[in-house]
Tab-separated table of C-alpha atoms and ligand atoms in Angstrom:
chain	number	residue	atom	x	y	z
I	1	UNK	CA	38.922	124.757	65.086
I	2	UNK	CA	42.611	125.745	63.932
I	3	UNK	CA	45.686	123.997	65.177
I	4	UNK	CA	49.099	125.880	64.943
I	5	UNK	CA	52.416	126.918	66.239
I	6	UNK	CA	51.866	129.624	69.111
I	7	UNK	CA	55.166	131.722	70.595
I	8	UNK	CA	58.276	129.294	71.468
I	9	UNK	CA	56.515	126.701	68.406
I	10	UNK	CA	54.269	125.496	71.227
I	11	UNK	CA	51.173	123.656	69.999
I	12	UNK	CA	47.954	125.778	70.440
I	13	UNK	CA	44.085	125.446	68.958
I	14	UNK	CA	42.237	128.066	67.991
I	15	UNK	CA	38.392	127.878	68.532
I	16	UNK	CA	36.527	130.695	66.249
I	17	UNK	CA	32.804	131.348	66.685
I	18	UNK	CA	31.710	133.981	64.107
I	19	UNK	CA	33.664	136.873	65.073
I	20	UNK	CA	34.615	135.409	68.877
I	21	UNK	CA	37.310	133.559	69.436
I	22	UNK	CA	39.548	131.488	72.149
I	23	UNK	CA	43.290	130.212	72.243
I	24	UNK	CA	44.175	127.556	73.911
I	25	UNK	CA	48.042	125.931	74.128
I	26	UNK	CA	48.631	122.382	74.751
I	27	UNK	CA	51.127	123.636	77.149
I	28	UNK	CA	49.473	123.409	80.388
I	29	UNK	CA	46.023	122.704	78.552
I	30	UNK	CA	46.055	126.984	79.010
I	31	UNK	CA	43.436	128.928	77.332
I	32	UNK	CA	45.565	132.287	76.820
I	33	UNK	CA	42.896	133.964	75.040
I	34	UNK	CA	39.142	134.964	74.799
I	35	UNK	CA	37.911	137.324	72.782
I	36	UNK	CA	34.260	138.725	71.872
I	37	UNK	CA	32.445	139.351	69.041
I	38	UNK	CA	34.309	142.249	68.475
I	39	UNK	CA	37.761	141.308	68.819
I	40	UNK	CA	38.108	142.402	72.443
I	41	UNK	CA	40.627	140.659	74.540
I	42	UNK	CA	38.525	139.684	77.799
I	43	UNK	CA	41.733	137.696	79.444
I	44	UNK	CA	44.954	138.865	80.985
I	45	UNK	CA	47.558	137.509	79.753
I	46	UNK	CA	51.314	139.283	80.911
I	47	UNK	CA	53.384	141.134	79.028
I	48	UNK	CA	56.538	139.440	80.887
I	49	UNK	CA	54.432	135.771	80.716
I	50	UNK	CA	56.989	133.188	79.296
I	51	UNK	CA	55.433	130.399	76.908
I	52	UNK	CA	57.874	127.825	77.981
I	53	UNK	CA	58.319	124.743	80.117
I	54	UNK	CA	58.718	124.598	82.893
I	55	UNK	CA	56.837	127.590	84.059
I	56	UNK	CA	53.301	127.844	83.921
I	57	UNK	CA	52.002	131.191	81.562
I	58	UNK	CA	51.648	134.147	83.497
I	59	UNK	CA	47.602	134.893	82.819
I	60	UNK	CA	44.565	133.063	80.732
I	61	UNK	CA	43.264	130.608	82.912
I	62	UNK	CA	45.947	128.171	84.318
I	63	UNK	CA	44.303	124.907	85.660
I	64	UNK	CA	45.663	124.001	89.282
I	65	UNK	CA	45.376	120.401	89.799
I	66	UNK	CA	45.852	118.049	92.033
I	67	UNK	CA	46.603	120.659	94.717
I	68	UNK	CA	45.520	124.418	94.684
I	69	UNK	CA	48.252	126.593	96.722
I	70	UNK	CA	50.961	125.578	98.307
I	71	UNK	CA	49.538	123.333	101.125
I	72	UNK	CA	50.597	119.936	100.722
I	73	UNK	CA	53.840	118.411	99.282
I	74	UNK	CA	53.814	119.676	95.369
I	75	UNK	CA	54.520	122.677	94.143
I	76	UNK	CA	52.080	125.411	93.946
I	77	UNK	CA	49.268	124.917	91.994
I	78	UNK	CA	50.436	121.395	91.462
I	79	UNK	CA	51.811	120.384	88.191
I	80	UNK	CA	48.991	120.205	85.144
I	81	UNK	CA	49.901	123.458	84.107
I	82	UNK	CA	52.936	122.657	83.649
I	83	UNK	CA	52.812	119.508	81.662
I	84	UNK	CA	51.948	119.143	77.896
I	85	UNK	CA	48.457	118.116	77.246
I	86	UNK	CA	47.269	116.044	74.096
I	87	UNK	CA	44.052	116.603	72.107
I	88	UNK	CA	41.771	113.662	72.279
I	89	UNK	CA	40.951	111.629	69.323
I	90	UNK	CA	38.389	108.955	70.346
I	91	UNK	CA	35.849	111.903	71.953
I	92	UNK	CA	35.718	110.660	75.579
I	93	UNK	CA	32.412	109.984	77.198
I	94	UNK	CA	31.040	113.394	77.085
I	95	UNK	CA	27.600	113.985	76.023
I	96	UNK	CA	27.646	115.157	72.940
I	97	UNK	CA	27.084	118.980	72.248
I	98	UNK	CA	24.699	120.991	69.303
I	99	UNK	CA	26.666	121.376	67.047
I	100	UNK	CA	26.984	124.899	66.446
I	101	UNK	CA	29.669	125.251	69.462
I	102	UNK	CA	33.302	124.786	68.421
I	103	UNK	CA	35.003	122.694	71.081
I	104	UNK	CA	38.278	121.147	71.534
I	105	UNK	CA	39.456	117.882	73.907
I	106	UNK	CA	42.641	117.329	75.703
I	107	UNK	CA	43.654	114.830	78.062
I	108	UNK	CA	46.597	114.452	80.330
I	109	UNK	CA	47.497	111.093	81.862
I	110	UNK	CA	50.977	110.872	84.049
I	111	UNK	CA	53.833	109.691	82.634
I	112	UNK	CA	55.991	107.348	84.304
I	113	UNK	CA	58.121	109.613	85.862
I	114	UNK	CA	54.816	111.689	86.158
I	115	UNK	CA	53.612	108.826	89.345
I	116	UNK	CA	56.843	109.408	91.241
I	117	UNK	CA	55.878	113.152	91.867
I	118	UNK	CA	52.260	112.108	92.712
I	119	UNK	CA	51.765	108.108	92.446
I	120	UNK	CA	48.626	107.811	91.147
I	121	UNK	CA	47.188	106.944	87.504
I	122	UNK	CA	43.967	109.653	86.037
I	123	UNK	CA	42.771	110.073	82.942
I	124	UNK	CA	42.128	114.216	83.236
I	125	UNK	CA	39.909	115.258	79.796
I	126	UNK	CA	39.416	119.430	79.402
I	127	UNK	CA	37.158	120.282	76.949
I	128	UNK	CA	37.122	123.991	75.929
I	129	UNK	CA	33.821	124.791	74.641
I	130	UNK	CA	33.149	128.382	72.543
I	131	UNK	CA	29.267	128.991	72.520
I	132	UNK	CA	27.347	130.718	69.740
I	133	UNK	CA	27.272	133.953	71.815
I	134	UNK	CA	31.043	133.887	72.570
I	135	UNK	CA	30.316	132.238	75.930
I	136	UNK	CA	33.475	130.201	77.006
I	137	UNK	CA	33.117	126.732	78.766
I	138	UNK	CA	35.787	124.807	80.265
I	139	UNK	CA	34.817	121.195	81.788
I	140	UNK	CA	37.206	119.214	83.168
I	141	UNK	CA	36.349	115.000	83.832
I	142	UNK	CA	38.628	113.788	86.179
I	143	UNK	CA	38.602	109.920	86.582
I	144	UNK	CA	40.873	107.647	88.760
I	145	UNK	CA	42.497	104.887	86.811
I	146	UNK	CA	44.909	103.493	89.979
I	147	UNK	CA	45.037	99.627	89.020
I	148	UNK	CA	46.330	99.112	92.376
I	149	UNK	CA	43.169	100.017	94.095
I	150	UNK	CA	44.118	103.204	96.075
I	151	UNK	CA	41.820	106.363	95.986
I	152	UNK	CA	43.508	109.791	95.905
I	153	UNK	CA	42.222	113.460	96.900
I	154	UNK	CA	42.863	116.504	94.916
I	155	UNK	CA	41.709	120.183	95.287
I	156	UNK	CA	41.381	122.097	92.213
I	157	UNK	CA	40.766	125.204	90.484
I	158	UNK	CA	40.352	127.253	87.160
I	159	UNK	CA	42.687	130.303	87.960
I	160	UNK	CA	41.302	132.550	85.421
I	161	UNK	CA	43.053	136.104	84.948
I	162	UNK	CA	40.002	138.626	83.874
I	163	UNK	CA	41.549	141.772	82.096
I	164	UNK	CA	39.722	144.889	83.396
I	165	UNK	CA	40.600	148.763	82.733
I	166	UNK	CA	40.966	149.899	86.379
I	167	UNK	CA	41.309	147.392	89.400
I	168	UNK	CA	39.963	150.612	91.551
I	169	UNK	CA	37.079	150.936	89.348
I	170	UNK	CA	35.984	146.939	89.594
I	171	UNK	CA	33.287	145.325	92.225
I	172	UNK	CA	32.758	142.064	92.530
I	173	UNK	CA	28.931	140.505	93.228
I	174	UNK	CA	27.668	137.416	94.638
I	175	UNK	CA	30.142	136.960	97.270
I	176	UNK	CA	28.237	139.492	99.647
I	177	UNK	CA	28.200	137.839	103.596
I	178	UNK	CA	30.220	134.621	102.366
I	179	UNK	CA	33.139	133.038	104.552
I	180	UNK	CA	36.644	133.696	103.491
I	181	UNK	CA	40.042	132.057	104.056
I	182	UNK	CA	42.475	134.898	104.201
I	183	UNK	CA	45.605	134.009	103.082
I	184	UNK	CA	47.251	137.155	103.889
I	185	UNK	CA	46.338	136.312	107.349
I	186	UNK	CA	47.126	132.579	108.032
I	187	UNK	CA	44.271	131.629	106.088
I	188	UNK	CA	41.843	132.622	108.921
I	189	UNK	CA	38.558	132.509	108.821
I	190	UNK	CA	35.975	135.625	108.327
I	191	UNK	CA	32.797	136.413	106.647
I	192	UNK	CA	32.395	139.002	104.047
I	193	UNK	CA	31.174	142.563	104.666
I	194	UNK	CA	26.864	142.548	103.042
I	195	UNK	CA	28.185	144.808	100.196
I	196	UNK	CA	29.569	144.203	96.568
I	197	UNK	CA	33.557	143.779	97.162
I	198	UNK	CA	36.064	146.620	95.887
I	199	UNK	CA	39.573	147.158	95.684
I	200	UNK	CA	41.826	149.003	97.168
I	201	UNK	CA	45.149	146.653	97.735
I	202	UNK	CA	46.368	143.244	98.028
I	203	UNK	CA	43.528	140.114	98.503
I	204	UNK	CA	44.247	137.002	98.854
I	205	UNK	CA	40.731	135.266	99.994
I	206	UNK	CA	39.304	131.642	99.335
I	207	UNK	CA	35.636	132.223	99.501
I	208	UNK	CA	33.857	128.895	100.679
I	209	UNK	CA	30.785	127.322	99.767
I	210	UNK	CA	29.731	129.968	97.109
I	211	UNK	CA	27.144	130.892	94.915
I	212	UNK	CA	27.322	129.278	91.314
I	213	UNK	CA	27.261	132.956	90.136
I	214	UNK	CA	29.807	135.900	90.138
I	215	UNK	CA	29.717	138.842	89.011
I	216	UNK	CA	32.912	141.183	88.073
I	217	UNK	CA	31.803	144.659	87.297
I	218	UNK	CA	34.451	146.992	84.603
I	219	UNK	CA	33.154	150.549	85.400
I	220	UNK	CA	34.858	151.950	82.817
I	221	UNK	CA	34.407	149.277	79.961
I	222	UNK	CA	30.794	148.824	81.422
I	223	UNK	CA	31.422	145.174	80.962
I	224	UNK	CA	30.375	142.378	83.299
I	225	UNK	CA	32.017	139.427	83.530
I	226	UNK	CA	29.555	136.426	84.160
I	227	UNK	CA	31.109	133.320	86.038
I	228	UNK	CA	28.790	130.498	86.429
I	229	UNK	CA	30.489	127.403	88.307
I	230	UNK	CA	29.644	123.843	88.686
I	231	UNK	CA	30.928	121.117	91.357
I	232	UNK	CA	33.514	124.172	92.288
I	233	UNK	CA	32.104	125.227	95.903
I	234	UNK	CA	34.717	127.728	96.263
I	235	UNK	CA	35.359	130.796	95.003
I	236	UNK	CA	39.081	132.478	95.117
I	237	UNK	CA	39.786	136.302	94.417
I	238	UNK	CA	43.299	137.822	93.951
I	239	UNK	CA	45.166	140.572	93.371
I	240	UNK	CA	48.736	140.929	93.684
I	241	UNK	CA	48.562	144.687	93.703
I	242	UNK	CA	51.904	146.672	93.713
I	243	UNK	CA	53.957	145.408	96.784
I	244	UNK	CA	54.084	141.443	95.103
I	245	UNK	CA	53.493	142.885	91.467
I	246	UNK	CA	56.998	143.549	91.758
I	247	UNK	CA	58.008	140.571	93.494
I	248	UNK	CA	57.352	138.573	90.288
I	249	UNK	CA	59.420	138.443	87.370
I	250	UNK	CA	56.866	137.481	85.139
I	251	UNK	CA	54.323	140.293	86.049
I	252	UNK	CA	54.875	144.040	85.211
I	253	UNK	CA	55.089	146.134	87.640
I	254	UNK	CA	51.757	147.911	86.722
I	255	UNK	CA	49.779	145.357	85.337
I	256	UNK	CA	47.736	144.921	88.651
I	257	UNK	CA	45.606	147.706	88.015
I	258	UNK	CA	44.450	145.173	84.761
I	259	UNK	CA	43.728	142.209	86.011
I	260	UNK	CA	41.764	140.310	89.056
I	261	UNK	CA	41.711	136.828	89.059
I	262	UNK	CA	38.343	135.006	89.986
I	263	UNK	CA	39.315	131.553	90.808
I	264	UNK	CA	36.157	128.853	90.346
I	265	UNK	CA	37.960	125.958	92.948
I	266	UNK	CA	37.553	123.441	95.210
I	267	UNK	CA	39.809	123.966	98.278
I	268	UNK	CA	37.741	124.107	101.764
I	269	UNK	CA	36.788	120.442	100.824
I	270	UNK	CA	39.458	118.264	99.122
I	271	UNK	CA	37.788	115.683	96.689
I	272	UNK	CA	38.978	111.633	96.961
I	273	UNK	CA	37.952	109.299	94.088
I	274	UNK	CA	37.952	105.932	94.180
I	275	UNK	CA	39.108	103.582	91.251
I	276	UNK	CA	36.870	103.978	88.607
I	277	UNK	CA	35.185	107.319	89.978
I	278	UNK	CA	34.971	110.283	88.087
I	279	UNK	CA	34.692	114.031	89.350
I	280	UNK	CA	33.643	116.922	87.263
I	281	UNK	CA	33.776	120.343	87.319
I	282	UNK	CA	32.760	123.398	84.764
I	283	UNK	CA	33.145	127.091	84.874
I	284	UNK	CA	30.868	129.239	81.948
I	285	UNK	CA	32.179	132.486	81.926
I	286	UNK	CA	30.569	135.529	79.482
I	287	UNK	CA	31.161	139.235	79.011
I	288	UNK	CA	27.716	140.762	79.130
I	289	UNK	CA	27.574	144.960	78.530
I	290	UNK	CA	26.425	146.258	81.690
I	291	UNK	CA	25.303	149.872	83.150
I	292	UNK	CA	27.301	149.680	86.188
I	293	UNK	CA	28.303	153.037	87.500
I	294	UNK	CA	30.844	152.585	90.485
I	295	UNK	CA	30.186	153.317	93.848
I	296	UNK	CA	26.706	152.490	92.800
R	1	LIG	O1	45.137	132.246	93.513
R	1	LIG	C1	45.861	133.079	94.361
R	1	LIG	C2	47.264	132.515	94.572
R	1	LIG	O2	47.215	131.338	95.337
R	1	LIG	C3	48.104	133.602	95.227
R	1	LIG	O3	48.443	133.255	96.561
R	1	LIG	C4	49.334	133.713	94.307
R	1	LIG	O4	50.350	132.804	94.741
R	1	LIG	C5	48.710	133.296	92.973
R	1	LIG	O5	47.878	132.196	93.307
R	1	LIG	C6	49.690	133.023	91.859
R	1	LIG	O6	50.351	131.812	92.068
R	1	LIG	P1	51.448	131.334	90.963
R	1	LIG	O7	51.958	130.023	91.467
R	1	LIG	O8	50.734	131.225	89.663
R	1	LIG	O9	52.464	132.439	90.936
């Protein structure tokens, strides 16, 4: 585990399994990079993303909390991504792991001026988590500290950017018959057609109450992406494709054809903690070498 200056002398740790590796910056608590065994980039990260407050990174896996899109009266995505995290000494109450993973700990607790955005006191601990096998883990422990008794609700999610070769070449599995939010239609309700989902513009979809397992399928790096999800019911799937690609000054105007993001979440179901109560939620995601052909 290596801490160092990333771009803009942001803070950053760098987890390093053998030949696998992952970046994270404590800007935004933002893993910006995952790589395999063989020095393969598996995230997208843009070309035009800017490493510097106040906008989040364009890519990796930004962490939306305490409010996924841009219902409700913060900004989109709410604000942890924005903020800068701090690694954790004392290790918090997690159980420890074998010791041949290399992990790090942040935490972010609101400032002050933090409670008059959203006035409520939480201790938030991430711990990244880089397996043997290149596997990455992310776990977040979300606890309500309000002294003043008073619960609060938050929806969440891991808003991981995959990097693939060809968004027209990439089918995702697992979400086969599930309901969908659509949010390029007013966030109506549908259920998903019985086969593997392809690409051929602009989705916007919350899938709800999904499977702990996705699949992504890169025909032409005949790669699978595995996404295993705990306490995240939901399951969101995006790309911009070419109309909003250009829309977005941080995004190149091509780069939609290399990325889909697969967004472990909680947003059908808000979650409210108590004082004292603690909510938790993990996404495991590996790269796996698979024989895919498309239109399989
Ligand atoms: O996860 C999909 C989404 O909610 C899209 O609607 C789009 O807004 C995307 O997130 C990116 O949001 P951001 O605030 O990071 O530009």
């Amino acid at each position: 585990v290596e801490f160092c200056k990333g771009i803009n002398g942001l803070d950053k740790v760098i987890l390093r399994e053998v030949r696998s590796s992952a970046e994270v910056y404590l800007y935004g608590g933002h893993v910006t990079s995952w790589k395999n065994d063989h020095g393969e980039e598996l995230l997208f990260v843009s070309s035009k993303a800017q490493f510097k407050p106040p906008k989040a990174i364009r890519g990796g896996i930004p962490i939306c909390f305490p409010q996924f899109g841009g219902q409700g009266n913060l900004e989109q995505h709410g604000f942890a991504r924005n903020k800068i995290w701090s690694v954790e000494t004392d290790p918090p109450p997690f159980p420890t792991v074998n010791s041949n993973k290399a992990f790090v700990d942040l935490i972010l607790k609101p400032s002050e001026d933090d409670m008059k955005t959203w006035p409520h006191s939480y201790e938030f601990r991430l711990r990244i988590t880089l397996g043997p096998g290149g596997d990455l883990m992310l776990t977040s422990r979300i606890r309500n500290t309000n002294a003043d008794g008073k619960p609060f609700t938050f929806t969440f999610a891991y808003h991981t950017y995959f990097s693939v070769s060809d968004i027209s070449e990439v089918r995702v599995e697992g979400l086969e018959t599930i309901d969908y939010l659509d949010n390029l239609q007013n966030r109506e309700r549908f259920t998903e057609q019985g086969d593997a989902i392809t690409f051929e513009g602009e989705v916007d979809k919350v899938y709800v109450s999904t499977p702990t397992k996705i699949a992504i399928l890169d025909h032409e790096k005949k790669r699978t992406f595995v996404l295993r999800k705990d306490g995240l019911p939901d399951a969101v799937v995006w790309n911009p494709w070419d109309k909003k690609a250009k829309a977005m000054a941080d995004f190149g105007d091509d780069e939609y054809k290399h990325m889909l993001c697969v967004e472990a979440a909680v947003v059908e179901k808000p979650i409210t903690l108590k004082p004292g109560e603690e909510w938790k939620g993990r996404q495991e995601l590996s790269a796996v070498p698979s024989s895919y052909c498309s239109g399989q």
